[in-house]
Short mmCIF file of C-alpha atoms and ligand atoms in Angstrom, two decimals:
data_model
loop_
_atom_site.label_atom_id
_atom_site.label_comp_id
_atom_site.label_asym_id
_atom_site.label_seq_id
_atom_site.Cartn_x
_atom_site.Cartn_y
_atom_site.Cartn_z
CA MET A 25 83.82 87.96 76.45
CA LYS A 26 85.56 85.84 73.74
CA ILE A 27 84.81 86.79 70.10
CA ARG A 28 83.67 83.17 69.85
CA GLU A 29 80.73 83.49 72.52
CA ILE A 30 79.69 86.33 70.03
CA ALA A 31 79.48 84.62 67.31
CA SER A 32 77.36 81.97 69.06
CA LEU A 33 74.96 84.26 71.09
CA LEU A 34 74.56 86.17 67.27
CA GLY A 35 74.66 82.82 65.30
CA ALA A 36 76.76 84.57 63.37
CA GLU A 37 79.13 82.72 60.39
CA VAL A 38 83.06 83.35 61.22
CA LEU A 39 84.01 84.86 57.55
CA CYS A 40 87.83 85.82 58.63
CA GLY A 41 89.94 85.50 62.00
CA ASP A 42 89.51 81.91 62.67
CA TYR A 43 92.27 82.37 64.87
CA LEU A 44 91.14 85.13 66.89
CA LEU A 45 87.71 83.90 68.40
CA ASP A 46 89.55 83.13 71.40
CA GLU A 47 90.56 86.80 72.05
CA GLU A 48 88.61 88.55 74.91
CA VAL A 49 86.89 92.08 73.96
CA GLN A 50 85.54 94.12 76.48
CA SER A 51 82.92 96.41 74.84
CA ALA A 52 81.05 96.95 71.43
CA CYS A 53 80.08 99.78 69.63
CA GLY A 54 76.89 99.62 66.86
CA SER A 55 76.12 102.06 64.25
CA ASP A 56 76.25 102.72 60.76
CA MET A 57 77.43 105.98 60.82
CA MET A 58 81.39 105.72 60.77
CA SER A 59 82.48 109.12 62.03
CA ASP A 60 79.99 108.09 65.33
CA VAL A 61 82.25 104.75 66.49
CA LEU A 62 84.96 107.41 65.71
CA ALA A 63 84.31 109.81 68.20
CA TYR A 64 85.16 108.02 71.84
CA VAL A 65 87.76 105.68 71.96
CA LYS A 66 87.02 103.32 75.19
CA ASP A 67 88.52 100.40 74.38
CA GLN A 68 85.73 99.07 72.44
CA GLY A 69 87.02 95.66 70.84
CA VAL A 70 84.34 95.23 68.43
CA LEU A 71 81.91 96.60 65.60
CA VAL A 72 78.76 95.71 64.96
CA THR A 73 77.46 97.65 61.87
CA GLY A 74 74.74 97.25 58.77
CA LEU A 75 77.04 99.37 56.74
CA VAL A 76 79.10 97.26 53.76
CA ASN A 77 81.70 99.03 52.65
CA PRO A 78 85.78 99.05 52.97
CA GLN A 79 85.58 102.47 55.28
CA VAL A 80 84.06 100.02 57.71
CA ILE A 81 87.10 97.89 57.68
CA ARG A 82 89.43 101.11 57.83
CA THR A 83 87.17 102.63 60.90
CA ALA A 84 87.88 99.60 62.74
CA MET A 85 91.46 99.53 62.16
CA MET A 86 91.41 103.21 63.25
CA MET A 87 90.32 102.01 66.55
CA ASP A 88 92.06 99.18 67.25
CA MET A 89 88.94 97.12 66.87
CA ARG A 90 89.63 93.06 66.62
CA CYS A 91 86.08 92.05 65.75
CA ILE A 92 83.16 93.64 63.40
CA VAL A 93 79.83 91.80 63.46
CA PHE A 94 77.95 92.26 60.25
CA VAL A 95 74.05 92.40 61.10
CA ARG A 96 70.88 92.02 58.91
CA SER A 97 72.23 89.79 56.91
CA LYS A 98 74.83 92.23 55.24
CA ARG A 99 77.70 90.58 53.20
CA PRO A 100 81.20 92.40 53.02
CA THR A 101 82.95 92.07 49.45
CA PRO A 102 86.47 89.71 48.98
CA GLU A 103 87.97 93.58 49.00
CA MET A 104 86.64 94.16 52.42
CA LEU A 105 87.26 90.57 53.80
CA ALA A 106 91.13 90.76 52.13
CA LEU A 107 91.68 93.76 54.33
CA ALA A 108 90.15 93.07 57.50
CA LYS A 109 92.78 89.93 57.26
CA GLU A 110 96.00 91.94 56.49
CA HIS A 111 94.75 94.33 59.79
CA HIS A 112 93.67 90.94 61.96
CA ILE A 113 90.15 91.67 62.50
CA ALA A 114 87.56 88.95 62.84
CA VAL A 115 84.59 88.98 60.69
CA LEU A 116 80.89 88.03 61.56
CA ALA A 117 78.16 88.25 60.02
CA SER A 118 74.70 87.38 61.52
CA ASP A 119 71.14 87.47 60.64
CA SER A 120 70.37 89.19 63.32
CA ARG A 121 68.92 92.91 62.70
CA MET A 122 71.33 95.94 64.99
CA TYR A 123 69.45 96.51 67.76
CA GLU A 124 68.74 93.00 68.64
CA ALA A 125 72.40 92.12 68.03
CA CYS A 126 73.56 95.00 70.16
CA GLY A 127 70.94 93.85 72.96
CA LYS A 128 71.80 90.00 73.12
CA LEU A 129 75.55 91.00 73.75
CA TYR A 130 74.81 93.97 76.25
CA SER A 131 72.84 92.32 78.54
CA SER A 132 75.29 88.92 78.08
CA GLY A 133 77.51 91.12 79.90
CA LEU A 134 79.23 92.53 77.22
CA GLY A 135 80.86 96.15 78.12
CA SER A 136 77.95 99.05 79.01
CA GLU A 137 80.17 101.47 77.02
CA ALA A 138 78.47 100.45 74.17
CA CYS A 139 76.90 102.98 71.65
CA ALA A 140 73.72 102.39 69.03
CA ASN A 141 72.95 104.95 66.89
CA GLY A 142 72.22 103.09 64.03
CA MET B 286 120.47 116.18 63.56
CA ALA B 287 117.23 115.92 64.38
CA GLU B 288 115.45 116.70 60.92
CA ALA B 289 111.95 116.31 60.56
CA LEU B 290 110.27 112.86 58.69
CA ARG B 291 107.79 113.89 56.18
CA PHE B 292 104.97 111.77 54.43
CA HIS B 293 103.28 113.14 51.29
CA TYR B 294 99.95 111.81 50.14
CA ASP B 295 97.91 112.48 47.20
CA VAL B 296 94.27 111.59 48.20
CA ASP B 297 92.30 110.81 45.22
CA GLY B 298 88.63 112.62 45.06
CA ASP B 299 87.37 110.34 42.56
CA ASN B 300 87.60 106.48 44.66
CA PHE B 301 85.76 106.50 48.22
CA THR B 302 86.60 102.94 47.96
CA SER B 303 90.36 103.78 48.95
CA ALA B 304 89.33 106.99 51.01
CA GLY B 305 91.53 106.18 54.82
CA ALA B 306 94.46 104.67 52.66
CA ALA B 307 96.62 107.37 53.42
CA SER B 308 95.91 107.19 57.33
CA VAL B 309 96.22 103.08 57.49
CA GLU B 310 99.61 104.23 56.02
CA VAL B 311 100.28 106.98 58.34
CA LYS B 312 99.51 104.55 61.21
CA ARG B 313 101.57 101.45 60.07
CA LYS B 314 104.11 104.36 59.88
CA LEU B 315 104.20 105.75 63.10
CA ARG B 316 104.03 101.84 64.53
CA GLN B 317 107.26 101.06 63.12
CA LEU B 318 108.82 104.66 64.43
CA GLY B 319 107.33 102.96 68.01
CA PHE B 320 104.77 105.79 68.71
CA ASP B 321 102.44 104.67 72.13
CA ALA B 322 98.54 103.11 70.52
CA GLU B 323 97.23 106.58 72.05
CA THR B 324 99.65 109.00 70.10
CA ILE B 325 99.06 106.80 67.32
CA ARG B 326 95.23 106.34 67.52
CA ARG B 327 95.10 110.19 68.11
CA VAL B 328 96.89 111.05 65.17
CA SER B 329 95.58 108.28 62.40
CA ILE B 330 91.59 109.04 63.75
CA ALA B 331 92.47 112.86 62.93
CA MET B 332 93.96 112.19 59.94
CA TYR B 333 91.31 109.72 58.57
CA GLU B 334 88.61 112.25 59.01
CA GLY B 335 90.36 114.60 57.00
CA GLU B 336 91.30 112.58 54.46
CA ILE B 337 87.09 111.62 53.75
CA ASN B 338 86.17 114.96 54.00
CA MET B 339 88.45 115.63 51.17
CA VAL B 340 86.98 112.87 49.15
CA VAL B 341 83.91 113.37 50.32
CA HIS B 342 83.09 117.05 50.13
CA ALA B 343 86.24 118.82 48.30
CA ARG B 344 87.20 116.21 45.43
CA GLY B 345 89.92 115.15 47.28
CA GLY B 346 93.54 116.58 47.67
CA SER B 347 96.95 116.13 49.68
CA ALA B 348 97.64 115.17 52.76
CA ASP B 349 101.30 115.71 54.36
CA VAL B 350 102.41 115.01 57.87
CA TYR B 351 105.87 116.35 59.68
CA VAL B 352 107.28 114.17 62.53
CA ASP B 353 109.20 116.05 64.92
CA LYS B 354 111.22 115.99 68.16
CA ASN B 355 107.44 116.62 70.52
CA SER B 356 104.87 116.81 67.78
CA ILE B 357 103.29 115.42 64.89
CA THR B 358 102.28 117.90 62.15
CA ILE B 359 99.04 117.11 59.60
CA ILE B 360 98.30 119.41 57.05
CA LEU B 361 95.24 118.25 54.72
CA ALA B 362 94.95 120.50 51.75
CA ASP B 363 92.08 120.66 48.99
CA SER B 364 90.84 122.37 46.17
CA GLY B 365 86.89 122.33 46.64
CA PRO B 366 84.06 124.44 47.32
CA GLY B 367 85.38 126.04 51.18
CA ILE B 368 83.79 126.38 54.32
CA PRO B 369 81.12 129.04 54.52
CA ASP B 370 80.88 129.45 58.32
CA ILE B 371 83.74 127.64 60.41
CA ASP B 372 81.86 127.41 63.40
CA LEU B 373 78.65 126.00 62.12
CA ALA B 374 80.69 123.25 60.62
CA MET B 375 82.78 122.47 63.95
CA GLN B 376 79.22 121.81 65.13
CA GLU B 377 78.60 118.19 66.34
CA GLY B 378 75.61 117.50 64.35
CA TYR B 379 76.22 119.78 61.38
CA SER B 380 76.53 117.98 58.03
CA THR B 381 75.84 118.90 54.75
CA ALA B 382 76.54 115.59 53.01
CA PRO B 383 73.94 114.60 50.93
CA ASP B 384 71.97 111.15 51.19
CA ASN B 385 74.42 109.17 48.55
CA ILE B 386 76.89 110.20 51.51
CA ARG B 387 74.84 109.38 54.18
CA ALA B 388 74.30 105.92 52.69
CA LEU B 389 78.11 105.30 52.63
CA GLY B 390 78.51 105.79 56.33
CA PHE B 391 79.64 109.51 56.58
CA GLY B 392 77.18 112.49 57.25
CA ALA B 393 76.92 112.62 60.80
CA GLY B 394 78.72 115.70 61.42
CA MET B 395 80.97 114.69 63.66
CA GLY B 396 84.28 114.55 61.77
CA LEU B 397 85.59 117.75 62.32
CA PRO B 398 84.56 117.86 66.02
CA ASN B 399 86.35 114.19 66.14
CA MET B 400 89.42 116.24 64.92
CA LYS B 401 89.56 118.69 66.98
CA ARG B 402 88.47 116.74 70.35
CA TYR B 403 91.77 114.15 69.53
CA THR B 404 94.48 116.97 68.61
CA ASP B 405 95.91 119.70 70.80
CA GLU B 406 95.72 122.34 68.24
CA MET B 407 93.66 122.92 65.23
CA LYS B 408 93.72 125.31 62.49
CA ILE B 409 91.35 125.58 59.17
CA ASP B 410 92.16 128.27 56.66
CA THR B 411 89.53 128.42 54.05
CA VAL B 412 88.34 130.25 50.90
CA LEU B 413 85.19 130.34 49.38
CA GLY B 414 85.45 128.56 45.94
CA LYS B 415 89.42 128.32 46.63
CA GLY B 416 89.96 125.03 49.11
CA THR B 417 90.27 124.76 52.92
CA THR B 418 93.42 123.62 54.31
CA VAL B 419 93.40 121.95 57.61
CA THR B 420 96.64 122.08 60.08
CA MET B 421 96.37 119.67 63.18
CA LYS B 422 99.00 119.05 65.28
CA VAL B 423 99.01 116.48 68.15
CA TYR B 424 102.37 116.50 70.82
CA PHE B 425 103.89 113.79 72.49
CA THR B 426 106.05 112.88 75.25
CA THR B 427 107.33 109.72 75.27
CA GLY B 428 110.25 110.34 73.94
CA LYS B 429 110.39 109.31 70.59
CA SER B 430 112.38 111.34 68.37
CA THR B 431 112.83 110.84 64.41
CA SER B 432 116.25 109.05 65.73
CA SER B 433 114.43 105.85 65.75
CA ALA B 434 113.38 106.01 61.88
CA GLU B 435 114.10 102.66 60.16
N1 ATP C 626 87.39 119.56 53.09
C1 ATP C 626 86.43 120.44 52.88
N2 ATP C 626 85.94 121.33 52.44
C2 ATP C 626 84.25 121.65 51.94
N3 ATP C 626 83.31 121.23 52.98
C3 ATP C 626 83.97 121.06 54.20
C4 ATP C 626 85.01 120.33 54.11
N4 ATP C 626 85.45 119.25 55.53
C5 ATP C 626 84.27 119.48 56.12
N5 ATP C 626 83.54 120.77 55.26
C6 ATP C 626 81.93 121.11 55.48
O1 ATP C 626 81.37 120.77 56.78
C7 ATP C 626 80.48 119.83 57.48
C8 ATP C 626 81.03 119.21 58.71
O2 ATP C 626 82.03 118.30 58.55
P1 ATP C 626 82.33 116.81 59.58
O3 ATP C 626 83.33 116.21 59.45
O4 ATP C 626 82.09 117.36 61.01
O5 ATP C 626 81.22 116.33 58.90
P2 ATP C 626 80.35 115.95 57.80
O6 ATP C 626 81.84 115.23 56.97
O7 ATP C 626 79.35 116.10 57.07
O8 ATP C 626 80.34 114.03 58.64
P3 ATP C 626 80.66 113.13 58.92
O9 ATP C 626 81.97 113.38 59.26
O10 ATP C 626 80.53 112.77 60.71
O11 ATP C 626 80.86 111.98 58.61
C9 ATP C 626 80.68 118.64 56.68
O12 ATP C 626 79.43 118.40 55.65
C10 ATP C 626 81.03 120.62 54.95
O13 ATP C 626 79.70 120.79 54.86
MG1 MG C 627 83.45 114.35 57.93
#
C-alpha cells in the first residue's frame, strides 16, 4: 500500500514527507508502548500511535520505518517534525482512534503482521 | 593494522527528550562504515533500549561502542540503583516503571528481552545501590572491518 492511500483511508493530514507519499509499505504496527514496537522486526513500514514525544520518531528510525500516523487528533511538536524530516519519515495526523485506524488499514490489505497494543 | 574503532557517549539522565540520541548517532556511523541493514538494526535497537533504560531507571550513564573485525560490542554503564533480581527483570512484561514513565511510552517490560534477542551475547553486572553495566555483542560476517572507516 502506498503512504498516499493510508492518508486518504484515514482522512489524515500530511504534516511532512510529501515526497514519500508514493512509497510502498508492507505492514504496520499500532502501539503506545515503544518497546512493543521494537520487539519484532517484520518490515513494518508504518507506526500508528497516540503517543506524542520525540521517542516515537526515534523508535521509527530504529526500525527503519517510513511513516508515522498519529491518531486521536494528536499533534507532534515542531522539534519532532524536524527530527522526522531529517530522517525521511512521513508524518500523518488523523482524528481516528487507534482501533479504528488499525482496523481500516488492516481491512484494506495492509500487512497482517500488524500488532495492536494500545 | 586493524585497531578497534571506539565511540563514547555520555547519556544525560535528566533529559528524556534527548534520550536515544547516542543510538541514533551509532546507527549513522555504522551506515557510514557500510554495515548491512540487519546488523545496524540489531545493534541500534539493542543500544536504544539500553540507553532509554539508563535514562528512565538509572539517572543516565555512559555508552561505549567498539567495532572490531567481526563483532560490535556495546557497553552501557550507569551509577543507578542496580537491579535486585536479574532473572525477574529479564522476563517479558516485568517492569517497575511508574505511571509517569508509562505515559511516555516506556514500561512494557520488553526492553531487556529485546536487547537479549537482538544481540548474540548479553551480560548484566549489577550491584545494588552502585549501578549496572550491560555488555552486549553482535557478530557480523559480511566482511566489514575497521579498514572501511572514513
Ligand atoms: N539500568 C538499569 N538500572 C536499574 N534498573 C534497571 C535498569 N534497566 C532495567 N532495569 C529494571 O529492569 C526492569 C525491566 O527492564 P525492561 O527494559 O525490560 O523494561 P522497562 O524498561 O520497565 O519497560 P520497556 O523497556 O518495555 O519500556 C525495569 O523496569 C527496571 O526495574
Ligand atoms: Mg526498558
